[in-house]
Short mmCIF file of C-alpha atoms and ligand atoms in Angstrom, two decimals:
data_model
loop_
_atom_site.label_atom_id
_atom_site.label_comp_id
_atom_site.label_asym_id
_atom_site.label_seq_id
_atom_site.Cartn_x
_atom_site.Cartn_y
_atom_site.Cartn_z
CA UNK D 182 17.92 -24.67 -92.97
CA UNK D 183 15.50 -22.03 -94.05
CA UNK D 184 15.14 -18.83 -92.09
CA UNK D 185 11.52 -19.54 -91.22
CA UNK D 186 12.56 -22.96 -89.86
CA UNK D 187 15.17 -21.35 -87.66
CA UNK D 188 12.64 -18.88 -86.32
CA UNK D 189 10.19 -21.65 -85.50
CA UNK D 190 12.87 -23.73 -83.81
CA UNK D 191 14.09 -20.83 -81.68
CA UNK D 192 10.54 -19.91 -80.67
CA UNK D 193 10.04 -23.44 -79.36
CA UNK D 194 13.36 -23.45 -77.52
CA UNK D 195 12.67 -20.13 -75.85
CA UNK D 196 9.26 -21.33 -74.70
CA UNK D 197 10.95 -24.22 -72.88
CA UNK D 198 13.77 -22.22 -71.27
CA UNK D 199 13.83 -22.49 -67.47
CA UNK D 200 16.37 -19.92 -66.39
CA UNK D 201 18.37 -16.89 -67.45
CA UNK D 202 21.55 -18.90 -68.07
CA UNK D 203 19.82 -21.13 -70.62
CA UNK D 204 18.31 -18.11 -72.31
CA UNK D 205 21.71 -16.47 -72.51
CA UNK D 206 23.08 -19.58 -74.30
CA UNK D 207 20.34 -19.43 -76.93
CA UNK D 208 20.91 -15.70 -77.39
CA UNK D 209 24.60 -16.30 -78.16
CA UNK D 210 23.85 -19.25 -80.42
CA UNK D 211 21.36 -17.29 -82.51
CA UNK D 212 22.23 -13.59 -82.28
CA UNK D 213 25.93 -13.72 -81.43
CA UNK D 214 28.68 -12.58 -83.79
CA UNK D 215 29.24 -16.17 -84.88
CA UNK D 216 25.59 -17.05 -84.40
CA UNK D 217 23.05 -18.46 -86.84
CA UNK D 218 21.64 -15.10 -87.90
CA UNK D 219 25.16 -13.95 -88.75
CA UNK D 220 25.54 -17.01 -90.95
CA UNK D 221 22.38 -16.10 -92.82
CA UNK D 222 23.68 -12.54 -93.32
CA UNK D 223 27.00 -13.85 -94.63
CA UNK D 224 25.05 -16.06 -97.06
CA UNK D 225 23.63 -12.88 -98.63
CA UNK D 226 26.88 -12.28 -100.49
CA UNK D 227 26.24 -15.33 -102.59
CA UNK D 228 23.02 -13.87 -103.94
CA UNK D 229 23.85 -11.98 -107.12
CA UNK D 230 20.49 -10.43 -107.95
CA UNK D 231 20.21 -7.08 -106.14
CA UNK D 232 16.44 -7.21 -105.76
CA UNK D 233 16.60 -10.71 -104.32
CA UNK D 234 19.49 -9.79 -101.96
CA UNK D 235 17.61 -6.78 -100.58
CA UNK D 236 14.46 -8.81 -99.99
CA UNK D 237 16.38 -11.62 -98.27
CA UNK D 238 18.38 -9.10 -96.21
CA UNK D 239 15.19 -7.40 -95.05
CA UNK D 240 13.73 -10.79 -94.11
CA UNK D 241 16.80 -11.74 -92.07
CA UNK D 242 16.81 -8.40 -90.21
CA UNK D 243 13.11 -8.75 -89.45
CA UNK D 244 13.72 -12.27 -88.11
CA UNK D 245 16.62 -10.90 -86.05
CA UNK D 246 14.61 -8.12 -84.41
CA UNK D 247 11.70 -10.52 -83.85
CA UNK D 248 13.94 -13.00 -82.04
CA UNK D 249 15.72 -10.21 -80.11
CA UNK D 250 12.37 -8.97 -78.84
CA UNK D 251 11.29 -12.52 -78.00
CA UNK D 252 14.41 -13.07 -75.93
CA UNK D 253 14.00 -9.69 -74.18
CA UNK D 254 10.46 -10.57 -73.12
CA UNK D 255 11.44 -14.00 -71.92
CA UNK D 256 14.27 -12.40 -69.96
CA UNK D 257 11.77 -10.12 -68.21
CA UNK D 258 9.56 -13.04 -67.27
CA UNK D 259 12.46 -15.11 -65.92
CA UNK D 260 13.83 -12.15 -63.92
CA UNK D 261 10.46 -11.63 -62.29
CA UNK D 262 10.21 -15.33 -61.43
CA UNK D 263 13.65 -15.24 -59.84
CA UNK D 264 12.73 -12.22 -57.75
CA UNK D 265 9.57 -13.95 -56.54
CA UNK D 266 11.51 -17.04 -55.58
CA UNK D 267 13.94 -14.98 -53.53
CA UNK D 268 11.15 -13.11 -51.80
CA UNK D 269 9.42 -16.36 -50.99
CA UNK D 270 12.53 -17.65 -49.26
CA UNK D 271 12.74 -14.49 -47.15
CA UNK D 272 9.09 -14.51 -46.30
CA UNK D 273 8.29 -14.50 -42.57
CA UNK D 274 5.82 -17.09 -41.47
CA UNK D 275 3.68 -15.17 -39.03
CA UNK D 276 2.05 -18.35 -37.81
CA UNK D 277 5.37 -19.49 -36.27
CA UNK D 278 5.71 -19.11 -32.49
CA UNK D 279 7.64 -15.95 -31.55
CA UNK D 280 11.21 -16.13 -30.39
CA UNK D 281 11.44 -14.26 -27.10
CA UNK D 282 14.62 -12.23 -26.69
CA UNK D 283 16.35 -13.08 -23.43
CA UNK D 284 15.48 -10.32 -21.03
CA UNK D 285 17.41 -9.37 -17.93
CA UNK D 286 15.88 -9.43 -14.49
CA UNK D 287 16.26 -7.76 -11.14
CA UNK D 288 19.33 -8.64 -9.12
CA UNK D 289 18.86 -10.97 -6.20
CA UNK D 290 19.67 -8.17 -3.77
CA UNK D 291 16.96 -5.90 -5.19
CA UNK D 292 14.42 -8.73 -5.18
CA UNK D 293 15.25 -9.53 -1.58
CA UNK D 294 14.97 -5.91 -0.49
CA UNK D 295 11.52 -5.76 -2.08
CA UNK D 296 10.52 -8.96 -0.36
CA UNK D 297 11.70 -7.68 3.03
CA UNK D 298 9.81 -4.43 2.46
CA UNK D 299 6.63 -6.38 1.75
CA UNK D 300 6.94 -8.36 4.98
CA UNK D 301 7.42 -5.25 7.09
CA UNK D 302 4.77 -3.23 5.27
CA UNK D 303 2.25 -5.85 6.34
CA UNK D 304 3.27 -5.13 9.93
CA UNK D 305 2.68 -1.39 9.48
CA UNK D 306 6.21 -0.26 8.70
CA UNK D 307 6.96 2.50 6.18
CA UNK D 308 10.07 2.47 3.99
CA UNK D 309 12.55 5.31 4.44
CA UNK D 310 15.93 6.08 2.98
CA UNK D 311 18.86 8.42 3.39
CA UNK D 312 22.05 9.46 1.61
CA UNK D 313 25.01 7.14 1.12
CA UNK D 314 27.37 10.07 1.62
CA UNK D 315 26.92 11.17 5.19
CA UNK D 316 28.33 13.64 7.67
CA UNK D 317 30.04 12.38 10.82
CA UNK D 318 27.18 13.90 12.77
CA UNK D 319 24.56 11.51 11.36
CA UNK D 320 26.84 8.50 11.08
CA UNK D 321 28.37 8.89 14.56
CA UNK D 322 27.64 11.85 16.86
CA UNK D 323 23.85 11.81 16.77
CA UNK D 324 24.03 8.06 17.39
CA UNK D 325 25.89 8.68 20.63
CA UNK D 326 29.31 7.91 19.20
CA UNK D 327 31.33 11.04 20.04
CA UNK D 328 34.66 11.87 18.43
CA UNK D 329 37.55 10.02 20.09
CA UNK D 330 35.12 7.48 21.50
CA UNK D 331 36.65 4.02 21.00
CA UNK D 332 33.35 2.82 19.54
CA UNK D 333 34.15 4.72 16.33
CA UNK D 334 36.76 2.06 15.77
CA UNK D 335 33.96 -0.48 15.37
CA UNK D 336 33.47 0.86 11.87
CA UNK D 337 36.37 1.38 9.50
CA UNK D 338 35.31 4.38 7.56
CA UNK D 339 35.91 5.72 4.06
CA UNK D 340 36.46 9.43 4.38
CA UNK D 341 35.85 11.69 1.40
CA UNK D 342 38.48 14.16 0.30
CA UNK D 343 35.96 16.90 0.80
CA UNK D 344 36.35 17.33 4.51
CA UNK D 345 33.70 16.12 6.87
CA UNK D 346 31.98 13.71 4.54
CA UNK D 347 32.13 9.93 4.67
CA UNK D 348 30.48 6.90 3.13
CA UNK D 349 27.97 5.75 5.71
CA UNK D 350 29.16 2.69 7.60
CA UNK D 351 25.63 1.61 8.51
CA UNK D 352 22.01 2.52 7.82
CA UNK D 353 21.49 3.81 11.36
CA UNK D 354 21.88 7.49 10.29
CA UNK D 355 18.48 7.09 8.61
CA UNK D 356 16.97 6.68 12.10
CA UNK D 357 18.21 10.16 12.98
CA UNK D 358 17.18 11.77 9.70
CA UNK D 359 13.70 10.29 9.97
CA UNK D 360 13.11 11.18 13.60
CA UNK D 361 14.28 14.75 12.97
CA UNK D 362 11.41 15.17 10.52
CA UNK D 363 8.64 12.99 11.91
CA UNK D 364 7.06 12.76 15.31
CA UNK D 365 6.35 9.42 17.00
CA UNK D 366 4.61 7.05 16.90
CA UNK D 367 6.66 5.73 14.00
CA UNK D 368 7.68 2.49 12.39
CA UNK D 369 10.16 2.38 9.54
CA UNK D 370 12.60 0.16 7.80
CA UNK D 371 15.46 1.61 5.76
CA UNK D 372 17.31 -0.63 3.32
CA UNK D 373 20.42 0.60 1.55
CA UNK D 374 24.09 0.44 0.73
CA UNK D 375 26.76 0.80 3.38
CA UNK D 376 30.54 0.93 3.12
CA UNK D 377 33.40 -0.29 5.28
CA UNK D 378 37.10 0.12 4.80
CA UNK D 379 37.98 -3.53 5.28
CA UNK D 380 39.90 -6.32 3.60
CA UNK D 381 37.52 -8.46 1.55
CA UNK D 382 37.05 -12.18 2.03
CA UNK D 383 34.24 -14.72 1.74
CA UNK D 384 32.16 -12.88 4.34
CA UNK D 385 33.38 -9.26 4.04
CA UNK D 386 32.90 -6.75 1.25
CA UNK D 387 33.78 -3.06 1.26
CA UNK D 388 30.25 -2.38 0.05
CA UNK D 389 27.17 -4.25 1.16
CA UNK D 390 23.53 -3.68 2.11
CA UNK D 391 21.81 -3.32 5.42
CA UNK D 392 18.24 -3.12 6.49
CA UNK D 393 17.58 -0.81 9.39
CA UNK D 394 14.44 -0.98 11.49
CA UNK D 395 13.04 1.53 13.94
CA UNK D 396 9.87 1.64 15.97
CA UNK D 397 9.10 4.39 18.45
CA UNK D 398 5.87 4.48 20.41
CA UNK D 399 4.51 4.64 23.95
CA UNK D 400 5.75 1.68 25.99
CA UNK D 401 7.50 -0.17 23.18
CA UNK D 402 9.58 -2.99 24.62
CA UNK D 403 12.16 -5.59 23.60
CA UNK D 404 9.29 -8.08 23.84
CA UNK D 405 7.50 -6.24 21.01
CA UNK D 406 10.69 -6.36 19.02
CA UNK D 407 11.08 -10.07 19.58
CA UNK D 408 7.56 -10.75 18.29
CA UNK D 409 8.05 -8.62 15.20
CA UNK D 410 11.46 -9.95 14.29
CA UNK D 411 10.34 -13.55 14.82
CA UNK D 412 7.46 -12.93 12.45
CA UNK D 413 9.90 -11.45 9.95
CA UNK D 414 12.23 -14.47 10.00
CA UNK D 415 9.36 -16.95 9.73
CA UNK D 416 8.14 -15.12 6.64
CA UNK D 417 11.55 -14.53 5.14
CA UNK D 418 12.65 -18.15 5.39
CA UNK D 419 9.10 -19.46 4.76
CA UNK D 420 9.36 -21.66 7.84
CA UNK D 421 9.32 -21.49 11.60
CA UNK D 422 12.76 -20.11 12.52
CA UNK D 423 14.22 -20.27 16.02
CA UNK D 424 15.75 -17.05 17.32
CA UNK D 425 17.70 -16.09 20.40
CA UNK D 426 19.00 -12.85 21.90
CA UNK D 427 22.50 -12.40 23.30
CA UNK D 428 23.67 -9.32 25.20
CA UNK D 429 25.78 -6.99 23.10
CA UNK D 430 26.93 -3.41 22.86
CA UNK D 431 26.04 -0.55 20.59
CA UNK D 432 26.43 3.08 21.64
CA UNK D 433 22.98 3.98 20.29
CA UNK D 434 20.97 1.24 21.99
CA UNK D 435 20.58 0.32 25.62
CA UNK D 436 20.24 -2.51 26.30
CA UNK D 437 21.79 -3.93 23.14
CA UNK D 438 21.41 -7.42 21.79
CA UNK D 439 22.78 -9.62 19.08
CA UNK D 440 20.21 -11.86 17.41
CA UNK D 441 21.01 -15.38 16.34
CA UNK D 442 18.78 -17.54 14.20
CA UNK D 443 18.62 -21.27 13.62
CA UNK D 444 16.89 -22.06 10.32
CA UNK D 445 15.44 -25.55 10.15
CA UNK D 446 18.00 -26.80 7.65
CA UNK D 447 20.98 -25.91 9.88
CA UNK D 448 21.72 -27.05 13.40
CA UNK D 449 23.98 -24.10 14.14
CA UNK D 450 23.06 -20.73 15.61
CA UNK D 451 23.95 -18.01 13.11
CA UNK D 452 24.58 -14.40 14.08
CA UNK D 453 22.28 -12.28 11.97
CA UNK D 454 21.65 -8.79 13.36
CA UNK D 455 22.29 -6.19 16.02
CA UNK D 456 19.45 -4.51 17.86
CA UNK D 457 18.39 -2.88 21.07
CA UNK D 458 16.24 -0.27 22.74
CA UNK D 459 16.94 3.19 21.30
CA UNK D 460 19.30 4.98 23.69
CA UNK D 461 17.60 7.88 25.53
CA UNK D 462 20.39 10.18 24.38
CA UNK D 463 19.61 9.38 20.75
CA UNK D 464 15.95 10.26 21.29
CA UNK D 465 16.99 13.47 23.02
CA UNK D 466 19.27 14.33 20.09
CA UNK D 467 16.21 14.42 17.83
CA UNK D 468 14.08 16.19 20.44
CA UNK D 469 11.90 13.25 21.32
CA UNK D 470 11.19 12.98 25.03
CA UNK D 471 12.68 9.66 26.22
CA UNK D 472 10.44 9.70 29.28
CA UNK D 473 7.38 9.71 27.07
CA UNK D 474 8.55 7.54 24.18
CA UNK D 475 10.56 4.37 23.84
CA UNK D 476 11.68 2.47 20.79
CA UNK D 477 13.65 -0.38 19.41
CA UNK D 478 16.05 -0.42 16.49
CA UNK D 479 17.76 -3.16 14.55
CA UNK D 480 20.20 -3.52 11.72
CA UNK D 481 20.94 -6.58 9.58
CA UNK D 482 23.21 -7.32 6.66
CA UNK D 483 21.08 -8.14 3.63
CA UNK D 484 23.72 -10.21 1.84
CA UNK D 485 24.13 -12.29 4.97
CA UNK D 486 20.38 -12.97 5.11
CA UNK D 487 20.44 -14.04 1.46
CA UNK D 488 23.54 -16.20 1.92
CA UNK D 489 21.82 -18.13 4.68
CA UNK D 490 18.58 -18.46 2.74
CA UNK D 491 20.18 -19.77 -0.48
CA UNK D 492 23.38 -21.37 0.85
CA UNK D 493 25.64 -18.90 -0.94
CA UNK D 494 29.20 -19.46 0.24
CA UNK D 495 30.91 -16.19 -0.73
CA UNK D 496 29.65 -12.59 -0.44
CA UNK D 497 31.88 -11.53 -3.33
CA UNK D 498 29.65 -13.48 -5.75
CA UNK D 499 26.97 -10.78 -5.43
CA UNK D 500 29.10 -8.16 -7.15
CA UNK D 501 31.11 -10.17 -9.64
CA UNK D 502 28.50 -9.79 -12.39
CA UNK D 503 28.97 -13.45 -13.31
CA UNK D 504 25.83 -14.40 -15.27
CA UNK D 505 26.08 -18.02 -14.18
CA UNK D 506 25.42 -16.77 -10.65
CA UNK D 507 22.95 -14.01 -11.47
CA UNK D 508 20.71 -16.13 -13.70
CA UNK D 509 20.12 -18.65 -10.92
CA UNK D 510 17.93 -16.18 -9.05
N1 LIG F 224 24.20 -0.19 12.93
C1 LIG F 224 24.62 -1.42 13.57
C2 LIG F 224 25.75 -2.05 12.75
O1 LIG F 224 25.94 -1.68 11.63
C3 LIG F 224 23.49 -2.40 13.70
C4 LIG F 224 22.42 -1.92 14.63
C5 LIG F 224 21.37 -1.18 14.17
C6 LIG F 224 22.49 -2.21 15.99
C7 LIG F 224 20.38 -0.74 15.02
C8 LIG F 224 21.50 -1.78 16.84
C9 LIG F 224 20.46 -1.07 16.36
O2 LIG F 224 26.45 -2.92 13.21
#
């Protein structure tokens, strides 16, 4: 084969090459140590005439650099094509619908507290709060539970190492803190965490939430309370809910009652909250004249309200952090 024929043949081959691997094969076949160009160079030895050998040698070297350059250019083109193909695969189709990352949401307890707040706000109640670490004065004494009084045994208390502090056993201390600062007439609710040193079971946790209510005005009566709390339950359960009062005892209310409810879906009376008329001594403790003002107060366990509403069998589910539970609400 003549050199010019080889060059023509290789030019055609290179034009048809589809990928870098094929190109590499041609490169070896033509320019490699045992390649076709090498063969031509070896053939030079046979040429005796010096002039002729030089001319032929020059020709072969020119063909070699021509083909080398041709291969280099083709290599560039193929590399660019490959890059484009890869980019195309990675391309983001912005017309596709977006994938929403799974977001968290508020815990059922928080949602419920907000819902309860909304119901009471509509009835003119403000939302108050107080510290979870309390002094015995606010948790007990100011609420007419003196030291050594057997009623202190009603609440099993966590005492802090730092003397004279405890984790509040109920939200009732917020009544005192609020009335110390504000003059009647007043209407508040106070949701929050409370703590009891108790063994846990399906209906007891060492930490749970209560919602406290307090209304102080001229001539407030248990009748007013009954109307307000009935309205609350109707709204909370989104249906007419029967309620009844039973006599009870709390040191800070007189008279005291226990409230039972009977939601439509159950035929049992369920104990739901304690309440009563604010004890005159409690009013006196915060320098409100009990002859001029009267009030009612109530306290309910929030988890218990939720458990009734959604048929949740075990209070411990609220704090387990089990997503199968949490995501249901
Ligand atoms: N603090 C009481 C409890 O935790 C509930 C209560 C509040 C009772 C207000 C009467 C008035 O059991």
